[in-house]
Structure formats: C-alpha cells, structure tokens
C-alpha positions as MATLAB code, in Angstrom:
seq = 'XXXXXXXXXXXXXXXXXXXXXXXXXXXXXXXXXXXXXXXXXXXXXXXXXXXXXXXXXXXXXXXXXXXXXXXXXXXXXXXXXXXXXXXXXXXXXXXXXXXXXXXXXXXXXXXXXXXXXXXXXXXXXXXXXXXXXXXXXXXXXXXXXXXXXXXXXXXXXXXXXXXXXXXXXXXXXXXXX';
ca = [
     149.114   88.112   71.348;
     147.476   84.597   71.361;
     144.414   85.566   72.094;
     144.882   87.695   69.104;
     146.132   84.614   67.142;
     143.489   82.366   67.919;
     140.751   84.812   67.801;
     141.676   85.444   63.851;
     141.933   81.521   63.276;
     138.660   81.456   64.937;
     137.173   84.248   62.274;
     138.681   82.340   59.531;
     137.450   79.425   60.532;
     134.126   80.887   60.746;
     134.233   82.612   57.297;
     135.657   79.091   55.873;
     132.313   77.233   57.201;
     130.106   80.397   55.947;
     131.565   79.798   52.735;
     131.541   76.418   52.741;
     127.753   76.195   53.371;
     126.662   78.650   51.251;
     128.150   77.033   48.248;
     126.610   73.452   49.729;
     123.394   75.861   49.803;
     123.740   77.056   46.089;
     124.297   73.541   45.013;
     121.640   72.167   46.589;
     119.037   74.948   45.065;
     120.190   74.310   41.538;
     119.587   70.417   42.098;
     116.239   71.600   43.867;
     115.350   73.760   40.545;
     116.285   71.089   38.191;
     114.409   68.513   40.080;
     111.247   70.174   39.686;
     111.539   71.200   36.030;
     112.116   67.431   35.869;
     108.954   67.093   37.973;
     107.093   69.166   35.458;
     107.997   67.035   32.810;
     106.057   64.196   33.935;
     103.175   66.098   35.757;
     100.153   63.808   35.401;
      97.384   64.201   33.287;
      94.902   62.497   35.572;
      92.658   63.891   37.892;
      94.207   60.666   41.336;
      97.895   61.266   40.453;
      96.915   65.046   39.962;
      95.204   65.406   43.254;
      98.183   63.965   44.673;
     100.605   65.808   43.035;
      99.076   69.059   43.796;
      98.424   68.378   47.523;
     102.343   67.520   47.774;
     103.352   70.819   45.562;
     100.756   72.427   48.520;
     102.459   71.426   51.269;
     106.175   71.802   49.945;
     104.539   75.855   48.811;
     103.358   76.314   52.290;
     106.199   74.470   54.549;
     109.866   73.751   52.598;
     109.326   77.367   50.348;
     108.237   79.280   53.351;
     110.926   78.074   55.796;
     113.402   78.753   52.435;
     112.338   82.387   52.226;
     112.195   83.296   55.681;
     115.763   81.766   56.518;
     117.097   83.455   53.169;
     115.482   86.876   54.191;
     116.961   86.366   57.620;
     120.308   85.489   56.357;
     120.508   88.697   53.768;
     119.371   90.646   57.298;
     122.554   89.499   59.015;
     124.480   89.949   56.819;
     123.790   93.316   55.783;
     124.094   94.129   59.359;
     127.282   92.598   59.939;
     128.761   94.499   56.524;
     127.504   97.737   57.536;
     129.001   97.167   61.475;
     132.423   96.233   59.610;
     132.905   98.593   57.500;
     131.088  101.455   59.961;
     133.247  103.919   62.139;
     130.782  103.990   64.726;
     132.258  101.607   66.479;
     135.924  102.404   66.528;
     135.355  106.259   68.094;
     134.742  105.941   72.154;
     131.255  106.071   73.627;
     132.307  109.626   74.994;
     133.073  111.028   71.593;
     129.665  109.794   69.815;
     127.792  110.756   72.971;
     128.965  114.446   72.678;
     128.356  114.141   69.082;
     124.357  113.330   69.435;
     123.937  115.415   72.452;
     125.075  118.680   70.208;
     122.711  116.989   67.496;
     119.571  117.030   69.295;
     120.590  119.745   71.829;
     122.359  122.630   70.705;
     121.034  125.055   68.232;
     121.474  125.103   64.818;
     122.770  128.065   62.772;
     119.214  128.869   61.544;
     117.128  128.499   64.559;
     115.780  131.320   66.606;
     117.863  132.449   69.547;
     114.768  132.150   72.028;
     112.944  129.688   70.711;
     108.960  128.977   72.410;
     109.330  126.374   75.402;
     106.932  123.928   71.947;
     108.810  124.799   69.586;
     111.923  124.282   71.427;
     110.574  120.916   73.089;
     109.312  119.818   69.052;
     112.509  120.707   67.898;
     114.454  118.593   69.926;
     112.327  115.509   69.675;
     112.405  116.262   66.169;
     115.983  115.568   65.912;
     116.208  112.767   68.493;
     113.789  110.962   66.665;
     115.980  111.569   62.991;
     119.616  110.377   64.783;
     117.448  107.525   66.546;
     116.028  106.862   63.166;
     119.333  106.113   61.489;
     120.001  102.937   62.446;
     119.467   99.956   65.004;
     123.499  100.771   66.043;
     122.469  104.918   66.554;
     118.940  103.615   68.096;
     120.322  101.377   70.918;
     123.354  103.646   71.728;
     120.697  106.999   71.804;
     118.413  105.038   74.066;
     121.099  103.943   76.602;
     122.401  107.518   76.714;
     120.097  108.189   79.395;
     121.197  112.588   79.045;
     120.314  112.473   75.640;
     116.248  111.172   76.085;
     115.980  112.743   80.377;
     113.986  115.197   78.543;
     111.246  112.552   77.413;
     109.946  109.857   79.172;
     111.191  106.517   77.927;
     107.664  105.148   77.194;
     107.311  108.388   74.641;
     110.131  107.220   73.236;
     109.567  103.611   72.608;
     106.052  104.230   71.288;
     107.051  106.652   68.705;
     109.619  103.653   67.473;
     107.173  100.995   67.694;
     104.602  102.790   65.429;
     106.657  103.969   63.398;
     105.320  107.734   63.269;
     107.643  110.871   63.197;
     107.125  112.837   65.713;
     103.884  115.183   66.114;
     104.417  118.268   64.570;
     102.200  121.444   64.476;
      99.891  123.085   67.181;
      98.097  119.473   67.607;
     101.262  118.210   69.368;
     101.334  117.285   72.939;
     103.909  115.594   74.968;
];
C-alpha cells in the first residue's frame, strides 16, 4: 500500500515537472520568436554588420535550431510511445496469453489456406506473417523476437536483417531462405 502511495506521488510529481517545463519551454519559444522578429527589424544594411549578422544567424541555423528540432522530434517520439503503451492492452494480458495469440498468428492456418500447403509456400507463408505481427510495433517486435518458439523456424540473423532493411519478406519463386 505505500509503495503504491508513493509510487503515484512519484508519477504526479513527474507529470507536475513535465508540465511545468513544457510551459517554461513554450514561453521561452515565443520570447525566442519575438526576439528575432525584433532582430529583423534592425537587420543591417551594410555589407561588416551584415557579414556579421549572417555568420551569427549561420551558426544559431546550424547549432541552437538543430539541437531544437532534434530534441523536439525526440520528445514527440516519447511521448507518442508512452501514450500508445498507456492506453495499449498489450501490456495488461500475461506473456502466456499474447504468446499463444502470435504463435496461432504466424502458425496455424488460416480459413483460406490450402490444407497441404508446399514445404515454400508453407515456409513464405509463415515468414510472411511473422514479419506483419513483428511489423506492428516496437512493443509486438521485441516481445516476437524474445519468443524464441515463435522465430525457431528462422535463424535470428534472417530475422534481424529483414528489420534492419526494412524489406518485406521475399515473395515469389526468387525467394530463398
């Protein structure tokens, strides 16, 4: 019960400081935006003060805006992330229960497919599927790959290298494994 306690004072705590900075962050971009229309107001007109102007506009493009985007696109990341794992039921069923779930997925026939499949189109067919549940999301992706009965029928390395190129699987009479 108190771990309970201080675990939600702990969350609120943390959602109070996420708040907190992002309205410090909001602030601090609409003084940022203001300062630089003010900026442009008084741009110079001379080709010294010019130079120098546009050297420092350069470096601010290429350092402070970069650093801004990056964290920003980071930050959106996260939190998507987080809101999807929140709101997802993924998490609340027990590892058994979604690993019966995607073993029937990529395993067990499907009301349209042939009763005796060939040994390729059977072998296609499930690394068809594994690859669309692994596909999914990160959440599916790391939970498929550490159910070691769901990929003993590929090699981890075929696996992995699929993912990291970012090609569906091979499909057709080309196809090896």
């Amino acid at each position: 019960m108190l771990k309970s306690i201080t675990q939600r004072e702990s969350s609120s705590s943390a959602l109070g400081k996420w708040e907190d900075a992002g309205d410090l962050l909001s602030n601090a971009l609409s003084t940022y935006l203001r300062s630089c229309m003010f900026l442009e107001t008084f741009a110079p007109k001379n080709g010294v003060d010019a130079e120098h102007l546009a050297s420092r506009i350069d470096f601010s493009l290429n350092t402070l805006h970069t650093k801004l985007s990056e964290e920003l696109t980071q930050s959106r990341v996260i939190l998507a992330r987080m809101r999807n794992k929140t709101l997802s039921r993924f998490d609340s069923l027990p590892n058994e229960i979604i690993g019966a779930i995607f073993m029937d997925v990529v395993y067990a026939p499907a009301p349209g497919d042939l009763l005796c499949p060939s040994m390729d189109n059977a072998v296609r067919t499930i690394f068809q599927r594994l690859y669309q549940l692994l596909s999914v999301c990160s959440s599916w992706r790391n939970f498929g790959i550490a159910l070691h009965e769901l990929c003993n029928v590929f090699d981890s390395q075929t696996i992995w290298s699929v993912f990291i190129q970012g090609s569906p699987p091979p499909s057709g009479r080309d196809a090896t494994f």
